Coordinates of C-alpha atoms in Angstrom, one line a residue:
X797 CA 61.6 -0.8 -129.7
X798 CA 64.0 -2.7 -131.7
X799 CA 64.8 0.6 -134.4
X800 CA 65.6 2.5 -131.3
X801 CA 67.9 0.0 -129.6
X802 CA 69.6 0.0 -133.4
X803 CA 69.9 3.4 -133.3
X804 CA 71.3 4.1 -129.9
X805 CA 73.7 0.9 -131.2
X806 CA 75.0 2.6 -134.2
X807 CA 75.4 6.6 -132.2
X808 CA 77.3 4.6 -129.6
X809 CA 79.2 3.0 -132.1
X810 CA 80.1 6.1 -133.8
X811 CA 81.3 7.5 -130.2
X812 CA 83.7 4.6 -129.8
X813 CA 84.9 5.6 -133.3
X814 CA 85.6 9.4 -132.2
X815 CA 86.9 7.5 -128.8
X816 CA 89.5 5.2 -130.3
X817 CA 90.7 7.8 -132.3
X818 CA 89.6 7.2 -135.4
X819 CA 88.6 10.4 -136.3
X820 CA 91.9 11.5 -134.0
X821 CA 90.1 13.2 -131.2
X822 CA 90.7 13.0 -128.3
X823 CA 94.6 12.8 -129.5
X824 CA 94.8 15.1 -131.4
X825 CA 95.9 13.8 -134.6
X826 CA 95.5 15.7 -138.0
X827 CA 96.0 14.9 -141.2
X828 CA 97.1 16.1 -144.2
X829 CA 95.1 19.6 -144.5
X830 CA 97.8 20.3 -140.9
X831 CA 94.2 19.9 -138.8
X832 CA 92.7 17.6 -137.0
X833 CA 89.5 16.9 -135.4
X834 CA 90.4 18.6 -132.0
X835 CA 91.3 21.8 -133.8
X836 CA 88.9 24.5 -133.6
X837 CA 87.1 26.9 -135.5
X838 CA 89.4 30.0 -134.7
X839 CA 92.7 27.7 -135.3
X840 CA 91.6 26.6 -138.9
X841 CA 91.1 30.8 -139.9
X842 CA 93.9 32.1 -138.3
X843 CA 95.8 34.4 -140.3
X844 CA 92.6 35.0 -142.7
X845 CA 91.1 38.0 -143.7
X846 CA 87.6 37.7 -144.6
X847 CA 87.0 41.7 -144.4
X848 CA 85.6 41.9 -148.1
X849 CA 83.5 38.7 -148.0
X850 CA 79.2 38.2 -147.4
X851 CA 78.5 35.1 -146.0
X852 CA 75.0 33.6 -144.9
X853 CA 74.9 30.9 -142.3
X854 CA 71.8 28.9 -141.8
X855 CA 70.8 27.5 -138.3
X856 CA 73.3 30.2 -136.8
X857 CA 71.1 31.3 -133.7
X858 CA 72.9 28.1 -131.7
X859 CA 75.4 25.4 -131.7
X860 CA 78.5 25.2 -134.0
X861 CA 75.8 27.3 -136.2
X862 CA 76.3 30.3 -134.1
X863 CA 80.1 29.5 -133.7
X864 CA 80.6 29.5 -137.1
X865 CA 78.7 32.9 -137.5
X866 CA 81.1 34.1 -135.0
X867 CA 84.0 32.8 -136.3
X868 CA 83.5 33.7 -139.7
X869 CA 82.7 37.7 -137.8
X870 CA 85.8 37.6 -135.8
X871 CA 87.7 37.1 -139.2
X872 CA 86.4 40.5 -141.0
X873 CA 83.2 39.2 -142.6
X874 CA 79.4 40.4 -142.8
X875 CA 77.1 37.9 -141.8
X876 CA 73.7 37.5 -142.7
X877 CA 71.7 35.3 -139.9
X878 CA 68.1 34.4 -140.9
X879 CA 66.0 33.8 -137.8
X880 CA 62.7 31.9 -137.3
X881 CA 61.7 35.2 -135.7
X882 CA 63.6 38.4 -135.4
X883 CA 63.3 38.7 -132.0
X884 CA 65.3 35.0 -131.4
X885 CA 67.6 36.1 -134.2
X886 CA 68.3 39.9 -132.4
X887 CA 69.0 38.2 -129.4
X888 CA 72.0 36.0 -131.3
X889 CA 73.4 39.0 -132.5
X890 CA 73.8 41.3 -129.0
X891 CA 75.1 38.2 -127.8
X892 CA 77.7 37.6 -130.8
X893 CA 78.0 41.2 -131.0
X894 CA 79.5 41.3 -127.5
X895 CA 81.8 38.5 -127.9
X896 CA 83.3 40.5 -131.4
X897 CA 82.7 43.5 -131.1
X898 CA 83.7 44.9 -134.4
X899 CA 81.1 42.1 -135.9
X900 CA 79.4 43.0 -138.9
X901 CA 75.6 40.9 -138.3
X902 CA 72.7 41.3 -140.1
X903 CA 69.0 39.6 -138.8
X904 CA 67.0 38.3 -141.2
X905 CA 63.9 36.3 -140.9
X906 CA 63.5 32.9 -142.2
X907 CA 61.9 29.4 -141.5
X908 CA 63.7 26.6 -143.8
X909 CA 60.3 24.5 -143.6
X910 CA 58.7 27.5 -145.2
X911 CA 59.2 27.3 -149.3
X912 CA 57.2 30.7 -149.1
X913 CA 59.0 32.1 -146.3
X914 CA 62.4 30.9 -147.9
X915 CA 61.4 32.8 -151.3
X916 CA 60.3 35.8 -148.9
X917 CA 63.9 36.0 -147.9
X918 CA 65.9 35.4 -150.7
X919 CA 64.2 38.1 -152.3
X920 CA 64.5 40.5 -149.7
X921 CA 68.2 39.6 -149.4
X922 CA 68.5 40.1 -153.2
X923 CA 67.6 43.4 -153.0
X924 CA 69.2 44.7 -149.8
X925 CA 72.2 42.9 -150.3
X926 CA 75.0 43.6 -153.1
X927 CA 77.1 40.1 -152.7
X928 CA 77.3 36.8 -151.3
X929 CA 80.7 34.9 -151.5
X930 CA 79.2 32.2 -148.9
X931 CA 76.5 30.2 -147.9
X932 CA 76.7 27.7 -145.4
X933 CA 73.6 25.6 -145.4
X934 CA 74.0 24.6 -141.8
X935 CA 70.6 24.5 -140.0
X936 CA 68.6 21.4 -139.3
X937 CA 66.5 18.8 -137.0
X938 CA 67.4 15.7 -136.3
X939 CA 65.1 12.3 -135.5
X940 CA 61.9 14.6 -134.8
X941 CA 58.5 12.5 -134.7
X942 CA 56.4 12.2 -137.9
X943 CA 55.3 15.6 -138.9
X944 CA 54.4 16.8 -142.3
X945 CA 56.0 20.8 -143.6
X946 CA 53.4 23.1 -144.8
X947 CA 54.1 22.4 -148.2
X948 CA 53.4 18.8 -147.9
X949 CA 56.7 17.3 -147.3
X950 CA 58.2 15.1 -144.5
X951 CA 59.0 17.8 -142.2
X952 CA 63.5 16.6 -141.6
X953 CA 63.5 16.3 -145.7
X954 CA 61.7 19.7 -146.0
X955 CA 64.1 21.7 -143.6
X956 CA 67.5 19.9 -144.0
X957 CA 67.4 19.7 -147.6
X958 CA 64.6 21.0 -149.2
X959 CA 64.8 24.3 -147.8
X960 CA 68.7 24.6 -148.4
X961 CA 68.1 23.9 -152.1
X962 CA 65.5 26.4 -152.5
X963 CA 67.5 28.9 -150.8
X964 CA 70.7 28.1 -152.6
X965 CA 68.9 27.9 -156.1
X966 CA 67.4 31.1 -155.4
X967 CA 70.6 32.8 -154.2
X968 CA 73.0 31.7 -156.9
X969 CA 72.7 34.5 -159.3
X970 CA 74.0 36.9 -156.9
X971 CA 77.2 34.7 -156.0
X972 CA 77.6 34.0 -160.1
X973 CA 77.4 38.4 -160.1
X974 CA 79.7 38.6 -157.0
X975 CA 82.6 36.3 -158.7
X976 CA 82.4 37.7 -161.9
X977 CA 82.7 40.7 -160.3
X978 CA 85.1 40.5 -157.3
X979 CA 86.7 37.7 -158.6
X980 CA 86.4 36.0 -155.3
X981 CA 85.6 32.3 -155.9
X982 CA 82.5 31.8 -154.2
X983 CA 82.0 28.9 -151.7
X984 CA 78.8 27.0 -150.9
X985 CA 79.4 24.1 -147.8
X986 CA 76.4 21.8 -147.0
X987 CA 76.5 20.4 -143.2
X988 CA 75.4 17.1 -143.6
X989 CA 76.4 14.1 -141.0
X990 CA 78.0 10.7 -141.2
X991 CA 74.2 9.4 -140.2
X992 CA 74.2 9.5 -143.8
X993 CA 75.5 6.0 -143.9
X994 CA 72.0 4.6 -142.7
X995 CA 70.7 5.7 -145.7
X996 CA 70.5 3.1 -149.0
X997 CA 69.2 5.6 -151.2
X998 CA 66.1 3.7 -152.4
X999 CA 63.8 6.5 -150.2
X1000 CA 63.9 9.8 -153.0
X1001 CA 60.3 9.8 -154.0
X1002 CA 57.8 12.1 -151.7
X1003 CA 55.5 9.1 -151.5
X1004 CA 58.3 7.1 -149.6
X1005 CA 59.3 9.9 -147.8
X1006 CA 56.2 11.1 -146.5
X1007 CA 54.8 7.4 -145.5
X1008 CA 53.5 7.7 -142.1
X1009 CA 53.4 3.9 -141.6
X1010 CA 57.3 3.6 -142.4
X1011 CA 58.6 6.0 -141.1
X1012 CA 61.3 6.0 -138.8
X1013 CA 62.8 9.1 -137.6
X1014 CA 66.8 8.5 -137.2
X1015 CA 66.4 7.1 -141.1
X1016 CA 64.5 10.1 -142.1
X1017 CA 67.2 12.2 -140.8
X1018 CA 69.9 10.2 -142.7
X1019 CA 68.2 10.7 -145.8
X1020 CA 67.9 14.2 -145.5
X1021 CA 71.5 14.2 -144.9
X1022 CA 72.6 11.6 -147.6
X1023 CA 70.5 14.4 -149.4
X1024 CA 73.4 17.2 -148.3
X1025 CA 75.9 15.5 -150.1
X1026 CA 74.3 14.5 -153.1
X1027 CA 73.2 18.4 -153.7
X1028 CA 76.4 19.3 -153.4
X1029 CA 78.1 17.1 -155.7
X1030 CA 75.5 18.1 -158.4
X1031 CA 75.9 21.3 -157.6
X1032 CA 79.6 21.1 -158.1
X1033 CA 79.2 19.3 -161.4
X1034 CA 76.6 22.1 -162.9
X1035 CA 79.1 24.4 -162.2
X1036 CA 82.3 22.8 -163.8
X1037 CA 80.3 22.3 -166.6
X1038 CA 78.9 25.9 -166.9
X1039 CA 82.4 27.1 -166.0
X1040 CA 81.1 29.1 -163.1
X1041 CA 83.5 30.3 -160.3
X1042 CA 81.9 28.6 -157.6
X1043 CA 82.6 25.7 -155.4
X1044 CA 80.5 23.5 -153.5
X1045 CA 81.3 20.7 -151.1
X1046 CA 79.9 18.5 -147.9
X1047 CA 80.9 17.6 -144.5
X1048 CA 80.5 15.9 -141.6
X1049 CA 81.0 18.0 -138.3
X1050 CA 82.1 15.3 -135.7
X1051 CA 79.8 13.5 -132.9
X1052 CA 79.0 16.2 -130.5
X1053 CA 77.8 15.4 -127.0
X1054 CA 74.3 18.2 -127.2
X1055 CA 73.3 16.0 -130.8
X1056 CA 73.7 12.3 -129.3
X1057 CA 72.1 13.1 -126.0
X1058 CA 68.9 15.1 -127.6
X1059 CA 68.4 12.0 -129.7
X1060 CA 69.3 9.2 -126.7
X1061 CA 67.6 11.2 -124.1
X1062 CA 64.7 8.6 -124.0
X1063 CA 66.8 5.8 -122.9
X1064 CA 67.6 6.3 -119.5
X1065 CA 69.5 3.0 -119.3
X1066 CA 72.2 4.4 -121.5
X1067 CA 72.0 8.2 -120.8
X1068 CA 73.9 8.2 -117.0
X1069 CA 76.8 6.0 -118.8
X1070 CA 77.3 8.2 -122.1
X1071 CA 76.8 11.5 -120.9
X1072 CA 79.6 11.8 -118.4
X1073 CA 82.2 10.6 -121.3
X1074 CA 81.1 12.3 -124.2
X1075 CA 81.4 15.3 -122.0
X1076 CA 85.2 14.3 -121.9
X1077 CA 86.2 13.0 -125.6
X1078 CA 83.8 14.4 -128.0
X1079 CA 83.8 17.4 -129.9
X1080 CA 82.4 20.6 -128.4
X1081 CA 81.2 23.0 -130.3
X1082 CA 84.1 24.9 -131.3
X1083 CA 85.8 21.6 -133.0
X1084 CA 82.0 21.2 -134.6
X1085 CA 82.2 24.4 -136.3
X1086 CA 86.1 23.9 -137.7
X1087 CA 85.9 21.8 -140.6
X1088 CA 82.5 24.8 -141.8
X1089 CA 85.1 27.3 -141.2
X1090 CA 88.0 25.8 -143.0
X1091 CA 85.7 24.9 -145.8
X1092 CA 84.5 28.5 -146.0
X1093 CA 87.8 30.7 -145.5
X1094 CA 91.1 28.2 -145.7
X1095 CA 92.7 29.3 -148.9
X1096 CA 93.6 25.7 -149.5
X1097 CA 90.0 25.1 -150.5
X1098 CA 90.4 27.0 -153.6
X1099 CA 89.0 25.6 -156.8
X1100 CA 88.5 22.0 -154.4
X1101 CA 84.5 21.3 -155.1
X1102 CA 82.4 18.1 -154.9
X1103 CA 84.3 16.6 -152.0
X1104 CA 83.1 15.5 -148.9
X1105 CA 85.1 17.0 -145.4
X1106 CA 85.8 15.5 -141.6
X1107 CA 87.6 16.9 -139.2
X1108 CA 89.3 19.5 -141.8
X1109 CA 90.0 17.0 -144.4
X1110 CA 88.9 15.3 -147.1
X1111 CA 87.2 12.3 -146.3
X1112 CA 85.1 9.3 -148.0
X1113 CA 81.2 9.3 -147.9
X1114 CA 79.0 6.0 -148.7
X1115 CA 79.1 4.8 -152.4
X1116 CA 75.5 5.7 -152.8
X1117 CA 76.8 9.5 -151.4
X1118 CA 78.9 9.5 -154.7
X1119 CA 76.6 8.1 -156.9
X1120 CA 76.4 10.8 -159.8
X1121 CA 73.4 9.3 -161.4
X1122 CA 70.9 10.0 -157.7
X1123 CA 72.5 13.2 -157.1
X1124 CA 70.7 14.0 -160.4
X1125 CA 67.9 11.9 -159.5
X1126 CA 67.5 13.7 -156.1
X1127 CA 67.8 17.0 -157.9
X1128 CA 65.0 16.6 -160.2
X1129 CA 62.6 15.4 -157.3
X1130 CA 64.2 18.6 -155.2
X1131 CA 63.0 21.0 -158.6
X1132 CA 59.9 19.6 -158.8
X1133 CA 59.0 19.6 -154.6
X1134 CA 59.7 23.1 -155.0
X1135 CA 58.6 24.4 -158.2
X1136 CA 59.6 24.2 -162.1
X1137 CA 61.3 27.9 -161.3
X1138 CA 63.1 27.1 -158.4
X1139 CA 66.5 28.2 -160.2
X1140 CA 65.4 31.6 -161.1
X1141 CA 66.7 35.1 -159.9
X1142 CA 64.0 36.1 -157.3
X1143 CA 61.4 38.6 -158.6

């Protein structure tokens, strides 16, 4: 009882942070990128041509998910969708398909939970699929009850990092072979969450993370997203020191009203107060997809990698989110929960 009266504490502080301004919303006020937390997806790619470009987004059958898939469409590019089921991810694309109908959308299917089912598609994609300049490592649950993935793993760890470092291990050959050859930088964004500030860090061993008796399931979901930053910082320091032509960074897409009330929806005390003004001064979902948009297509992004984004601009995580030493800490636990060969070329 207490852990969720905390947790409803800290979300509604984070609401009177987006409320107040903080973050410039509902105002209005941007910063130095030109954008600000009430811009929205299609203001932040205006002007850019993404007609060459093959970008995957994760968790794109709904939410700023799907808005970023048809954002990232309406600007010129092919985008591959992975779906649970291909039914649920057909029915994505009619709809997208209407709303742009020059889209270029491709269904393929994919559970994040599933190590097997992620190697299934990255090695279908490998083999259907000529490039990738971007993958947006979007999808994920938040504050689920205890449940363990089929592979053994805390089931918010296993699909909101596990799964997105599987897939992007087993994907970056191709977008290596697509800079070399375009010479298109390639750009890798991880959606992770402020929520990572409730995370210290200390939880990055599989016996911690998959204890039942302490296990909490806001804290899980803000390890899982201190996770998203820390992959992509090591991520971004492999490839400055291979000399690759790739990018990787992390950010935070803004309290949005459908988030806090799936998690608060329990607490009827607070529900009938918070719902009517979040409705009013948070984000909506196409201010939740603009700072994955202007990570993926600004041209002011170029050659910017290991940084962590809100509301279109660089922002500051947690010291333990820059702590160089757990990213590669976190990144050897990541190899082993998936497998010594997690970083080869699919066969």
């Amino acid at each position: 009882m207490l852990e969720r009266v905390a947790d409803n504490w800290w979300l509604a502080r984070e609401a009177v942070s987006a409320v107040m301004g903080l973050w410039g919303w509902p105002w209005g006020r941007r910063g130095p990128s030109g954008f600000g937390s009430a811009s929205t997806a299609e203001e932040v790619t205006a002007g850019v041509d993404a007609t060459n470009l093959t970008a995957i987004v994760t968790g794109a059958t709904n939410g700023i998910g799907k808005e970023t898939a048809r954002v990232l469409a309406l600007r010129g590019a092919k985008v591959i969708i992975p779906a649970r089921t291909l039914a649920s991810g057909q029915k994505v694309k009619e709809s997208l398909a209407d709303q742009v109908p020059s889209s270029k959308l491709h269904v393929m299917e994919m559970d994040l939970s599933s190590l097997s089912s992620v190697r299934n598609f990255a090695r279908s994609f490998d083999s259907s699929h000529e490039h990738l300049n971007i993958l947006i490592n979007n999808a994920g649950i938040m504050a689920c009850p205890y449940q363990i993935s089929e592979d053994g793993i805390e089931l918010q760890f296993a699909t909101n990092h596990v799964g997105h470092f599987l897939l992007t291990s087993l994907l970056l050959d191709k977008m290596k072979s697509t800079a070399r050859e375009t010479g298109v930088q390639g750009r890798i964004i991880n959606v992770s969450s402020v929520a990572h500030k409730r995370s210290d860090g200390t939880c990055f061993e599989l016996k911690k993370l998959n204890d039942k008796a302490r296990y909490h399931p806001f804290i899980a979901y803000s390890h899982s997203k201190l996770a998203n930053i820390l992959h992509a910082n090591e991520l971004s320091r492999r490839f400055q020191e291979e000399g690759c032509n790739l990018t990787a960074n992390s950010l935070h897409p803004g309290v949005i009203f459908t988030n806090i009330v799936r998690y608060i929806a329990g607490n009827s005390a607070l529900l009938p107060v918070l719902s009517p003004l979040a409705k009013l001064v948070l984000k909506g979902v196409p201010q939740g997809a603009a700072t994955t948009c202007y990570l993926a297509l600004h041209p002011d992004l170029k050659n910017v990698s290991g940084k962590y984004f809100a509301d279109c601009n660089e922002a500051t995580p947690t010291a333990v989110a820059r702590d160089a030493e757990l990213a590669k800490k976190v990144w050897l636990l990541s190899e082993e929960l998936v497998g010594t060969n997690a970083a080869s070329k699919p066969k």
